[in-house]
XYZ file of C-alpha atoms in Angstrom:
696
model
C 34.714 30.942 -18.852
C 36.244 33.174 -16.152
C 34.980 36.554 -14.959
C 38.362 37.797 -13.315
C 37.841 41.417 -14.820
C 34.235 42.365 -13.924
C 35.218 45.079 -11.506
C 38.185 46.407 -13.543
C 35.938 48.810 -15.589
C 36.010 52.385 -14.312
C 32.588 54.249 -14.511
C 31.921 58.028 -14.275
C 31.283 59.614 -10.443
C 27.851 60.107 -11.420
C 24.349 58.925 -10.240
C 24.250 57.075 -13.339
C 27.126 55.583 -13.644
C 26.442 54.439 -10.089
C 22.955 52.463 -10.988
C 25.517 50.754 -13.218
C 27.748 50.076 -11.112
C 25.242 48.963 -9.040
C 23.886 46.721 -12.519
C 27.020 45.423 -13.553
C 27.601 43.980 -10.240
C 24.986 42.269 -10.633
C 25.962 40.796 -13.944
C 28.564 39.418 -12.582
C 27.819 37.831 -9.162
C 25.083 36.308 -12.048
C 27.981 34.955 -13.848
C 30.348 33.750 -11.076
C 26.865 32.027 -9.238
C 27.203 27.752 -10.083
C 25.199 26.666 -12.064
C 22.462 24.250 -11.770
C 23.637 21.016 -11.786
C 20.403 19.855 -14.569
C 21.889 22.816 -16.602
C 25.964 22.249 -16.286
C 27.840 20.524 -19.493
C 27.203 16.851 -20.500
C 29.815 15.589 -18.682
C 28.378 16.516 -15.680
C 25.034 14.647 -16.620
C 26.471 11.703 -16.915
C 26.260 9.003 -14.258
C 27.552 5.640 -14.024
C 23.874 4.086 -12.621
C 21.130 5.900 -13.357
C 17.678 4.441 -11.504
C 14.292 5.537 -12.592
C 11.946 5.487 -9.575
C 12.509 6.601 -6.362
C 9.890 3.899 -4.576
C 10.720 1.718 -2.438
C 13.369 -0.363 -4.684
C 15.086 2.558 -6.142
C 15.927 3.292 -2.685
C 17.209 -0.274 -1.676
C 19.374 0.201 -4.728
C 20.311 3.203 -3.599
C 21.430 2.804 -0.078
C 24.004 0.078 -2.022
C 25.480 1.873 -4.405
C 25.663 4.970 -1.691
C 27.361 2.117 0.372
C 29.543 1.220 -2.793
C 30.654 4.353 -3.452
C 28.850 4.595 -6.698
C 28.120 7.165 -9.658
C 24.498 7.169 -9.808
C 21.558 9.126 -9.311
C 18.305 8.138 -8.710
C 15.011 9.972 -10.857
C 11.637 10.262 -9.223
C 8.730 12.065 -11.479
C 7.100 13.307 -8.342
C 8.763 15.132 -5.094
C 8.446 12.191 -2.337
C 10.189 9.239 -2.545
C 6.764 6.081 -2.947
C 4.904 8.841 -4.823
C 2.574 5.217 -5.571
C 1.134 5.162 -2.143
C 0.277 8.699 -1.920
C -2.548 7.081 -4.010
C -2.930 3.980 -2.879
C -4.436 1.264 -1.504
C -6.861 3.772 -2.407
C -8.592 2.876 1.014
C -4.954 3.612 2.908
C -4.526 0.222 4.757
C -1.944 -1.862 3.553
C -2.137 -5.761 3.380
C 1.558 -6.047 4.261
C 2.032 -7.660 7.718
C 3.954 -5.284 10.434
C 4.851 -7.745 13.095
C 6.407 -6.509 15.692
C 7.044 -8.801 18.555
C 8.943 -12.953 17.547
C 9.166 -13.655 20.939
C 12.940 -13.122 19.225
C 15.764 -10.728 19.530
C 17.782 -12.044 16.336
C 17.580 -9.262 13.547
C 17.723 -11.218 10.841
C 14.947 -14.017 12.192
C 12.709 -10.482 12.645
C 13.204 -9.410 8.952
C 11.677 -12.642 8.374
C 8.371 -11.725 9.927
C 8.558 -7.470 9.289
C 6.725 -6.794 5.298
C 7.503 -3.697 5.252
C 11.672 -1.958 6.351
C 14.094 -1.545 3.425
C 17.880 -3.331 4.260
C 19.691 -0.597 6.410
C 22.825 -0.079 8.103
C 20.303 2.384 11.073
C 18.544 0.245 13.321
C 15.678 3.335 13.503
C 14.619 2.710 10.215
C 12.867 -0.776 11.021
C 8.987 -0.221 10.554
C 8.055 -1.005 13.737
C 8.872 2.414 14.870
C 6.698 4.206 12.489
C 3.544 2.261 13.591
C 1.912 -0.544 16.067
C -0.757 -1.345 13.543
C -0.365 -5.443 12.391
C -1.592 -3.850 8.746
C -0.368 -0.086 8.838
C -2.125 2.739 7.108
C 0.084 3.818 4.342
C 0.937 7.035 5.146
C 2.919 5.578 7.486
C 4.846 3.680 4.744
C 5.437 7.100 2.949
C 7.156 8.381 6.359
C 9.528 6.036 6.227
C 10.393 6.298 2.790
C 10.994 9.754 3.174
C 13.286 8.834 6.060
C 15.177 6.149 4.785
C 16.710 8.316 1.491
C 17.054 11.494 4.358
C 19.195 10.211 6.899
C 20.973 7.267 4.399
C 22.265 10.535 2.382
C 20.707 7.958 -1.172
C 20.774 10.833 -3.891
C 17.272 11.472 -5.589
C 16.685 14.167 -7.972
C 12.698 14.688 -7.532
C 10.358 16.006 -9.966
C 12.435 14.703 -12.750
C 10.072 13.024 -15.441
C 12.029 10.978 -17.375
C 11.165 10.230 -21.270
C 12.775 9.550 -24.297
C 14.862 6.775 -22.743
C 17.121 5.680 -26.406
C 20.512 3.819 -26.592
C 23.833 6.184 -26.866
C 24.478 6.545 -30.308
C 28.588 6.232 -29.245
C 27.459 2.696 -27.745
C 25.323 -0.171 -27.620
C 25.117 -0.554 -24.174
C 24.556 3.052 -22.445
C 21.899 4.979 -22.514
C 20.818 8.254 -22.848
C 17.145 9.839 -21.292
C 15.562 13.293 -20.703
C 13.736 14.761 -18.299
C 11.020 17.269 -19.011
C 13.004 20.002 -18.902
C 15.047 19.404 -21.962
C 17.926 18.043 -20.247
C 19.781 14.802 -21.632
C 21.733 12.588 -19.119
C 23.578 9.527 -20.179
C 24.294 6.576 -17.878
C 26.615 3.090 -18.296
C 23.885 1.187 -16.481
C 20.622 2.234 -16.577
C 18.294 0.642 -13.852
C 14.445 0.687 -13.933
C 12.446 0.945 -10.686
C 9.284 2.158 -11.375
C 6.731 -0.552 -10.255
C 3.409 -1.330 -11.768
C 1.525 1.781 -11.490
C -0.093 2.215 -14.680
C -4.190 0.905 -14.328
C -4.811 -1.938 -16.447
C -8.265 -1.225 -18.600
C -9.041 -3.977 -20.864
C -10.056 -3.725 -24.476
C -14.219 -4.039 -23.506
C -16.815 -2.430 -25.219
C -18.522 -0.354 -23.184
C -15.497 -0.178 -20.786
C -15.672 3.491 -20.458
C -19.037 3.641 -18.511
C -16.651 1.958 -15.703
C -15.128 3.698 -13.227
C -11.598 3.068 -12.568
C -9.527 1.836 -8.982
C -7.733 4.878 -9.560
C -10.645 7.179 -9.142
C -13.476 5.852 -7.461
C -15.372 7.420 -4.995
C -14.326 6.580 -1.633
C -17.178 8.164 -0.064
C -19.705 5.431 1.436
C -22.582 7.035 1.491
C -22.266 7.505 -2.696
C -23.118 3.502 -2.738
C -25.810 3.690 -1.072
C -29.138 1.170 -2.043
C -27.385 1.251 -5.131
C -26.088 -2.294 -6.550
C -22.732 -2.955 -7.455
C -20.545 -4.655 -10.224
C -17.031 -5.014 -9.396
C -14.666 -5.927 -12.762
C -11.810 -8.184 -11.216
C -10.911 -10.726 -8.312
C -7.818 -9.549 -6.623
C -7.235 -7.587 -3.658
C -8.284 -4.385 -4.998
C -11.298 -5.625 -5.875
C -11.790 -7.231 -2.624
C -10.705 -4.029 -0.654
C -13.045 -1.652 -2.817
C -16.166 -4.589 -1.987
C -15.043 -4.157 1.966
C -15.487 -0.146 1.528
C -18.541 -0.572 0.543
C -20.780 -3.347 1.165
C -22.630 -2.194 4.405
C -24.119 0.303 1.648
C -24.851 -1.611 -0.967
C -28.222 -3.518 -2.175
C -25.891 -5.973 -3.447
C -22.386 -6.589 -5.266
C -21.211 -8.854 -7.521
C -18.213 -9.584 -8.530
C -16.353 -11.024 -12.090
C -13.411 -12.637 -12.906
C -11.913 -15.090 -15.571
C -10.438 -17.207 -13.198
C -12.052 -18.438 -9.305
C -11.375 -16.751 -6.075
C -6.922 -17.520 -5.329
C -7.193 -17.230 -1.524
C -3.962 -16.594 -0.286
C -3.574 -19.156 2.545
C -4.037 -21.856 -0.327
C -1.770 -20.939 -2.414
C 0.713 -19.632 -0.058
C 1.600 -16.508 -2.457
C 1.298 -13.381 -1.069
C -0.148 -11.364 -4.025
C -3.859 -13.840 -3.689
C -6.759 -12.612 -2.219
C -5.571 -11.995 2.068
C -7.779 -12.741 4.505
C -7.743 -9.221 5.545
C -9.437 -8.084 2.503
C -12.144 -11.087 2.222
C -15.080 -10.733 3.981
C -17.477 -10.266 0.535
C -16.475 -14.139 0.910
C -19.244 -14.640 3.304
C -21.725 -12.509 2.601
C -21.479 -14.278 -1.054
C -21.981 -18.661 0.654
C -23.867 -17.316 3.468
C -26.655 -16.002 0.760
C -26.747 -12.662 1.228
C -27.507 -11.212 -1.657
C -23.154 -10.626 -2.633
C -21.480 -12.922 -5.427
C -18.522 -14.063 -7.437
C -18.792 -15.032 -11.286
C -16.247 -16.163 -13.415
C -16.310 -15.463 -17.035
C -13.807 -13.570 -19.568
C -13.808 -10.115 -19.333
C -13.141 -9.820 -22.480
C -16.273 -11.600 -23.603
C -18.204 -8.728 -21.844
C -19.516 -5.943 -22.920
C -21.416 -2.612 -20.938
C -24.089 -0.592 -22.462
C -25.740 2.059 -20.990
C -29.601 2.273 -20.628
C -30.778 5.448 -19.004
C -28.981 6.054 -15.956
C -27.848 2.075 -15.356
C -25.578 -0.123 -17.476
C -26.412 -3.249 -18.822
C -23.711 -6.516 -19.031
C -24.402 -8.455 -22.206
C -22.176 -11.823 -22.393
C -21.267 -11.823 -26.290
C -22.061 -10.079 -29.450
C -23.528 -11.694 -32.759
C -22.418 -11.339 -36.085
C -23.694 -7.737 -36.988
C -21.946 -6.755 -33.368
C -25.527 -6.771 -31.270
C -25.486 -7.282 -28.057
C -27.122 -10.653 -26.434
C -27.777 -12.873 -23.276
C -27.160 -15.932 -23.927
C -29.695 -17.710 -21.327
C -32.402 -16.090 -20.131
C -31.042 -16.607 -16.587
C -27.528 -15.034 -17.606
C -26.572 -14.320 -13.274
C -26.281 -10.472 -14.439
C -29.112 -9.743 -16.315
C -30.209 -7.345 -13.719
C -29.102 -3.436 -14.491
C -26.237 -2.436 -12.103
C -26.001 1.053 -10.864
C -22.676 1.164 -10.843
C -19.881 -0.511 -12.555
C -15.917 -0.224 -11.392
C -12.780 -1.756 -12.925
C -10.496 -3.348 -10.237
C -7.960 -4.833 -13.011
C -4.296 -4.438 -11.302
C -1.471 -2.374 -13.039
C 0.570 -3.184 -15.767
C 4.546 -1.624 -16.413
C 4.424 1.671 -17.920
C 7.090 1.436 -20.896
C 6.014 4.928 -22.248
C 9.145 6.263 -20.872
C 11.263 4.414 -23.796
C 11.564 5.391 -27.113
C 9.286 3.639 -29.897
C 12.691 2.245 -31.481
C 14.490 1.351 -27.902
C 11.208 -0.778 -26.558
C 11.595 -3.437 -23.718
C 9.809 -6.757 -24.443
C 7.276 -7.959 -22.683
C 6.461 -11.289 -21.344
C 3.567 -13.849 -22.623
C 0.225 -14.195 -21.197
C -0.164 -13.666 -17.642
C 3.341 -12.210 -17.287
C 2.592 -9.821 -20.577
C 1.910 -6.951 -17.776
C 5.929 -7.094 -16.727
C 8.368 -6.690 -19.017
C 10.133 -9.717 -20.358
C 14.047 -9.867 -18.497
C 16.643 -13.030 -17.965
C 17.287 -14.182 -14.514
C 19.599 -12.047 -13.885
C 17.261 -8.402 -14.114
C 18.599 -7.974 -17.289
C 15.845 -7.107 -20.221
C 15.665 -9.644 -23.021
C 16.398 -7.238 -25.805
C 18.149 -4.261 -24.404
C 21.291 -5.365 -23.180
C 22.751 -2.807 -19.936
C 18.912 -2.454 -19.144
C 18.054 -3.875 -15.757
C 14.587 -4.306 -13.777
C 14.309 -3.637 -10.099
C 11.420 -4.366 -7.925
C 7.583 -5.289 -8.465
C 8.249 -4.663 -12.036
C 10.648 -7.979 -12.062
C 8.222 -10.489 -10.229
C 7.814 -11.920 -13.575
C 10.806 -14.283 -12.276
C 8.694 -15.654 -9.564
C 4.740 -14.637 -10.336
C 2.575 -16.599 -8.383
C 5.492 -18.741 -6.757
C 7.423 -15.792 -4.210
C 7.517 -12.466 -2.867
C 9.628 -11.274 -5.506
C 6.563 -8.652 -6.522
C 6.496 -7.223 -3.117
C 8.501 -5.348 -0.549
C 10.009 -8.058 1.702
C 10.306 -9.779 -1.162
C 12.436 -7.453 -3.362
C 14.444 -5.644 -1.356
C 16.446 -9.345 -1.451
C 16.343 -9.427 -4.919
C 17.415 -5.732 -5.272
C 20.442 -6.600 -2.670
C 21.243 -9.449 -5.318
C 20.667 -7.650 -8.351
C 23.852 -4.841 -7.079
C 26.178 -7.964 -6.561
C 25.705 -8.395 -9.699
C 26.358 -5.480 -11.114
C 28.782 -5.040 -8.830
C 30.632 -8.247 -10.762
C 29.864 -6.852 -13.766
C 30.916 -3.602 -14.064
C 33.021 -3.340 -10.816
C 34.629 -6.830 -11.110
C 33.910 -6.541 -7.473
C 33.550 -10.277 -7.060
C 29.720 -11.981 -5.404
C 30.783 -11.327 -0.926
C 31.480 -15.076 0.301
C 33.213 -16.633 3.108
C 35.322 -19.938 3.310
C 35.262 -21.673 6.107
C 36.760 -25.184 7.401
C 34.038 -27.623 6.329
C 34.013 -29.095 9.154
C 32.139 -26.104 9.947
C 29.694 -26.000 7.508
C 26.745 -27.900 9.346
C 26.793 -25.110 12.296
C 26.882 -22.450 9.273
C 23.629 -24.340 7.741
C 21.978 -24.622 10.715
C 22.648 -21.226 11.543
C 20.878 -19.954 7.891
C 17.751 -21.721 7.357
C 17.236 -20.603 11.068
C 17.690 -17.595 10.753
C 18.371 -16.079 7.057
C 15.530 -14.199 5.896
C 16.178 -13.465 2.167
C 16.704 -17.373 1.595
C 12.365 -17.557 4.173
C 10.990 -14.561 2.195
C 12.673 -15.736 -1.728
C 12.064 -19.264 -1.294
C 12.619 -20.997 -4.097
C 14.628 -17.950 -6.037
C 17.207 -17.603 -3.542
C 19.425 -19.856 -2.514
C 23.013 -20.403 -0.560
C 25.361 -21.925 -2.876
C 28.334 -23.645 -1.224
C 31.308 -24.893 -3.487
C 33.964 -27.297 -1.920
C 37.051 -27.762 -2.354
C 38.863 -30.717 -4.458
C 39.905 -31.900 -1.169
C 36.766 -31.569 0.895
C 37.838 -29.982 3.266
C 37.293 -26.455 3.263
C 33.888 -24.550 1.870
C 33.247 -21.364 0.170
C 29.369 -19.789 0.728
C 28.242 -17.647 -1.186
C 24.591 -16.193 0.332
C 21.346 -15.736 -1.613
C 22.482 -16.206 -4.913
C 19.720 -16.823 -7.849
C 19.907 -20.203 -8.187
C 18.368 -19.941 -11.564
C 21.912 -18.943 -12.901
C 23.287 -21.721 -11.043
C 24.600 -23.053 -14.870
C 26.106 -19.479 -15.056
C 27.484 -19.055 -11.668
C 31.199 -18.270 -12.758
C 29.976 -15.588 -14.270
C 27.822 -13.848 -12.269
C 29.562 -14.879 -9.301
C 33.128 -14.126 -10.427
C 34.556 -17.849 -9.249
C 34.883 -20.644 -10.215
C 33.493 -23.998 -9.296
C 32.662 -27.247 -9.885
C 31.411 -29.341 -6.518
C 28.806 -27.475 -5.460
C 25.814 -27.433 -2.647
C 22.757 -25.104 -3.244
C 20.463 -25.139 -0.280
C 16.716 -23.368 -0.973
C 13.666 -23.039 0.932
C 10.579 -24.838 -0.610
C 7.318 -25.831 -0.442
C 5.619 -28.950 -0.776
C 5.528 -29.302 -5.010
C 1.692 -30.232 -4.524
C 0.984 -28.373 -1.523
C -0.502 -24.999 -2.262
C -2.965 -23.983 -5.155
C -6.764 -23.067 -5.535
C -8.697 -25.586 -3.793
C -5.947 -27.463 -1.982
C -7.205 -28.764 0.748
C -4.190 -27.218 2.881
C -5.752 -28.103 6.462
C -6.173 -31.346 5.973
C -5.320 -33.511 8.619
C -2.460 -35.725 7.518
C -0.968 -32.192 6.467
C 1.930 -32.168 7.803
C 4.835 -35.112 8.671
C 7.694 -35.206 11.421
C 9.339 -38.057 10.505
C 12.645 -37.386 9.092
C 12.556 -40.614 6.920
C 9.466 -38.434 5.832
C 11.362 -35.186 5.058
C 10.859 -35.285 1.003
C 7.339 -35.585 1.373
C 6.979 -32.727 3.737
C 4.373 -29.688 2.715
C 5.323 -26.525 4.679
C 8.104 -24.772 3.977
C 11.394 -26.222 4.615
C 15.344 -26.780 3.704
C 16.573 -28.122 0.637
C 19.952 -29.525 -0.789
C 21.172 -30.374 -3.850
C 24.323 -31.226 -4.396
C 26.695 -31.187 -7.587
C 29.671 -33.217 -8.697
C 30.109 -30.783 -11.428
C 28.150 -27.786 -12.005
C 25.347 -27.768 -13.950
C 25.145 -26.935 -17.882
C 22.161 -24.322 -19.793
C 21.098 -27.666 -21.100
C 20.058 -29.275 -17.768
C 19.144 -26.436 -16.505
C 16.382 -26.953 -20.028
C 15.754 -30.158 -19.082
C 14.155 -29.529 -16.012
C 10.801 -30.914 -15.182
C 7.986 -28.039 -14.986
C 7.817 -28.771 -11.155
C 11.658 -29.299 -11.027
C 13.550 -26.453 -9.333
C 16.461 -27.778 -9.558
C 18.384 -30.152 -12.596
C 18.781 -33.904 -10.989
C 21.710 -33.315 -8.563
C 23.933 -36.046 -7.835
C 22.747 -35.986 -4.338
C 18.966 -34.466 -2.485
C 18.368 -34.277 0.951
C 15.459 -32.895 2.068
C 15.044 -31.377 5.830
C 11.556 -32.348 7.275
C 9.461 -29.550 8.224
C 8.878 -28.037 11.301
C 6.041 -26.471 13.372
C 8.151 -23.863 14.776
C 9.977 -23.262 11.353
C 13.444 -23.451 13.645
C 15.063 -26.684 12.026
C 17.068 -27.311 15.475
C 16.499 -30.714 16.661
C 19.160 -32.994 16.933
C 17.858 -36.273 16.181
C 15.042 -35.001 13.719
C 17.153 -32.199 12.199
C 20.720 -31.720 12.748
C 22.108 -35.612 12.459
C 20.348 -36.376 9.175
C 21.860 -33.418 7.828
C 24.961 -34.401 9.137
C 25.306 -37.702 7.477
C 24.219 -35.826 4.318
C 27.675 -34.157 4.331
C 29.417 -36.753 5.545
C 27.849 -38.378 2.389
C 28.775 -35.518 -0.370
C 32.435 -34.217 1.280
C 33.703 -38.079 2.207
C 34.878 -36.859 5.651
C 34.016 -37.562 9.034
C 32.311 -34.255 10.228
C 31.804 -35.225 13.864
C 33.186 -32.729 16.039
C 35.241 -34.360 18.655
C 36.250 -33.410 22.235
C 40.628 -32.919 22.511
C 40.266 -36.513 24.246
C 38.871 -38.499 21.992
C 41.350 -36.212 19.613
C 44.432 -37.610 21.937
C 43.867 -41.085 21.756
C 43.084 -41.171 18.048
C 45.642 -39.014 17.641
C 48.276 -41.974 19.836
C 46.305 -45.155 18.381
C 45.990 -44.202 14.812
C 47.917 -43.826 12.113
C 45.344 -40.905 11.262
C 43.039 -38.724 12.542
C 39.375 -37.722 12.008
C 39.493 -34.363 9.839
C 38.336 -32.512 13.392
C 40.770 -33.754 15.349
C 43.615 -33.198 12.336
C 42.345 -29.227 11.384
C 41.233 -28.769 14.839
C 42.889 -29.982 17.895
C 46.507 -31.235 16.519
C 46.358 -27.491 15.274
C 46.001 -25.938 18.842
C 42.330 -26.142 18.830
C 39.900 -27.771 20.551
C 37.068 -28.337 23.553
C 38.209 -30.085 26.828
C 35.362 -32.326 28.177
C 35.030 -30.672 31.949
C 32.852 -32.176 33.855
C 29.978 -29.380 33.234
C 29.910 -29.885 29.264
C 30.081 -33.201 30.227
C 27.122 -32.822 32.357
C 25.156 -30.896 29.944
C 26.329 -33.398 26.732
C 24.706 -36.251 29.042
C 21.716 -34.102 29.798
C 20.827 -33.645 25.864
C 21.767 -36.830 24.952
C 24.635 -35.748 22.507
C 26.838 -38.541 24.998
C 25.284 -41.910 25.382
C 26.786 -42.597 29.027
C 29.543 -40.421 30.376
C 29.245 -38.988 32.965
C 30.950 -36.708 35.471
C 33.632 -39.737 36.657
C 35.405 -39.463 33.496
C 38.817 -37.010 34.281
C 38.090 -33.304 33.801
C 41.532 -31.735 35.458
C 43.417 -29.891 33.724
C 46.916 -31.890 32.952
C 49.773 -30.575 31.887
C 51.027 -33.586 30.734
C 48.103 -34.850 28.751
C 47.248 -32.267 25.772
C 43.507 -31.004 26.686
C 43.068 -32.464 29.855
C 43.386 -36.284 31.584
C 41.608 -39.181 30.161
C 40.022 -41.324 32.708
C 41.821 -44.170 34.622
C 41.631 -47.688 33.983
C 39.657 -48.033 36.858
C 37.038 -45.087 36.632
C 36.449 -46.437 32.985
C 35.546 -49.958 33.922
C 33.793 -48.556 37.107
C 31.696 -46.582 34.662
C 31.480 -49.433 31.803
C 29.697 -51.995 34.610
C 27.570 -49.148 35.866
C 25.901 -48.769 32.311
C 26.312 -53.129 32.094
C 28.563 -52.667 28.703
C 29.692 -56.212 29.360
C 33.832 -57.465 29.597
C 35.123 -55.355 26.624
C 37.921 -53.258 26.165
C 37.260 -50.620 28.232
C 39.656 -47.505 25.724
C 38.037 -49.137 22.381
C 34.597 -48.779 23.928
C 35.577 -44.782 25.278
C 36.485 -43.767 21.907
C 33.236 -45.488 20.052
C 31.297 -43.743 22.267
C 32.684 -40.203 22.447
C 33.192 -40.803 18.686
C 29.147 -40.823 18.544
C 28.464 -37.866 20.447
C 27.152 -35.055 18.670
C 28.749 -31.586 20.250
C 28.292 -29.520 17.615
C 26.487 -26.932 19.583
C 30.240 -26.517 21.756
């Protein structure tokens, strides 16, 4: 539409004419003004990537999409990022750890213990700047998410309630959706990051008499002198109990399973110590109590102004007690429902409904390990709703876990839709040991998403180079070329794992023999530790299917555990580094030990070939000369058995890399170390070849 003729109309020179001119001018200005984006043509409502949900997962994905310069939009139904945290947790204390000090300055290492920061390239967007509390107030997280969105320029369309998600008629793998204003959007890729926010309300007779966690009063005075029954036994239920148990007569809690303590199960979603005060009052005989029973097999009935619990129904549907000493036979003044949340699929049309998981995973949408809905191609799940892949195992249902799975999802999307392979780094295999040591001692994604994300290292046919793909979903290893965009044959996978039988409800994880420090017993390690799987050919889908119940990966050609470490620092020369180097020597069929350039020179002069380190470094004009200071460090560290400063260390133009020791000096060193009458140069070479000097 053009409006160039608006101001060319002639008007009479009268008062009426002036009024008409003003009105016509106003109309023209309105026509010339740009239309709101929500009211533009269909082409302007198309986006390559549509993200539903502007909470932590949506913002995290938005950061990566923004940095990749993709066409995307994030729809948020409220006017704030992370609206879930406006209401929850109800008592406003987060249980995510805000550990601000670790004694280290390494940023990646510190993220291992920072459970509230999203990943970004802005140092000011670390949660440590927003609160000093170990367990912060939920409002601080809202402040953080607001700043994260605004400072990073993440495109969020607020006050947009998505509905009627459906397949596009012209493309079965593209989707359309509407908002509350009747606007329609079409997306090449749809990512749902709405989390789990719909209260779980079981189909139980009389459940309407129970107050919901989402609406219960937070005023302790409302529970003064009351007898309270809480349905549920998770962190929300104990949070409620902690908030009111100082005012109540007693609190009973009922759930279908025994209490699961997070320090027993090593699962952050189980009961945390910060919430478990009611366990004391239960076990110390102070009236409060915990009960096990299937909530679906009880019923609630209002009797006067109180509520009775019945354990079963007869054939006519009448309420009955099973025994006269039924634990919940006394009436309750209040019943509070704290049974968690489920995925809300009401935003989908009935004919485009995502399939849900089974059993205890039924609250999650069913997805593959590439985070794609199993029945809706092109629909991906990010954030807490993707936790079905590691439910009760790893941290994927929580911010400090799904920030990494969201990054993995973005890399998968980049490869599939943009033709961008999974980022990788090619290194000489002689540097593989150093690289792995750095990753296992620093990487936060491997540490938090243990048993889910791992570093995949492809090894060249000649064993001389390696290509590293960081934090790849290990359950997709059989489809590695498809998802990484690279072919692979020989692969080494590094993951973090707990001991198979270490964790679980009721397990005595504080037993006196809970830990081992012997490298020969590394496979018996219970606490989190690195594990290496080596395959000469890529595992197949059938290999993945045949895994045992407790097997993380298919049976490898070679397997190596690094022994657990109390400090979670795997840097011991004898307990960690040497065993790992021997393992890498074995799988690469190369001696990967580093050597001083003097040893390489000796090898070159006396052998037809030389070690990989010498051929790839020294003979290419690289290497490290054994100066006196370095040798002193090597001796003091035990990396070299006997070579002292007597060996020549001055630079010499006619000897590459430095001057070798004279025969007299060598014999002197040998005699001082009581090495007997042996060939001096052979012994020198042997000792230097045995030196572990990777740190230099």
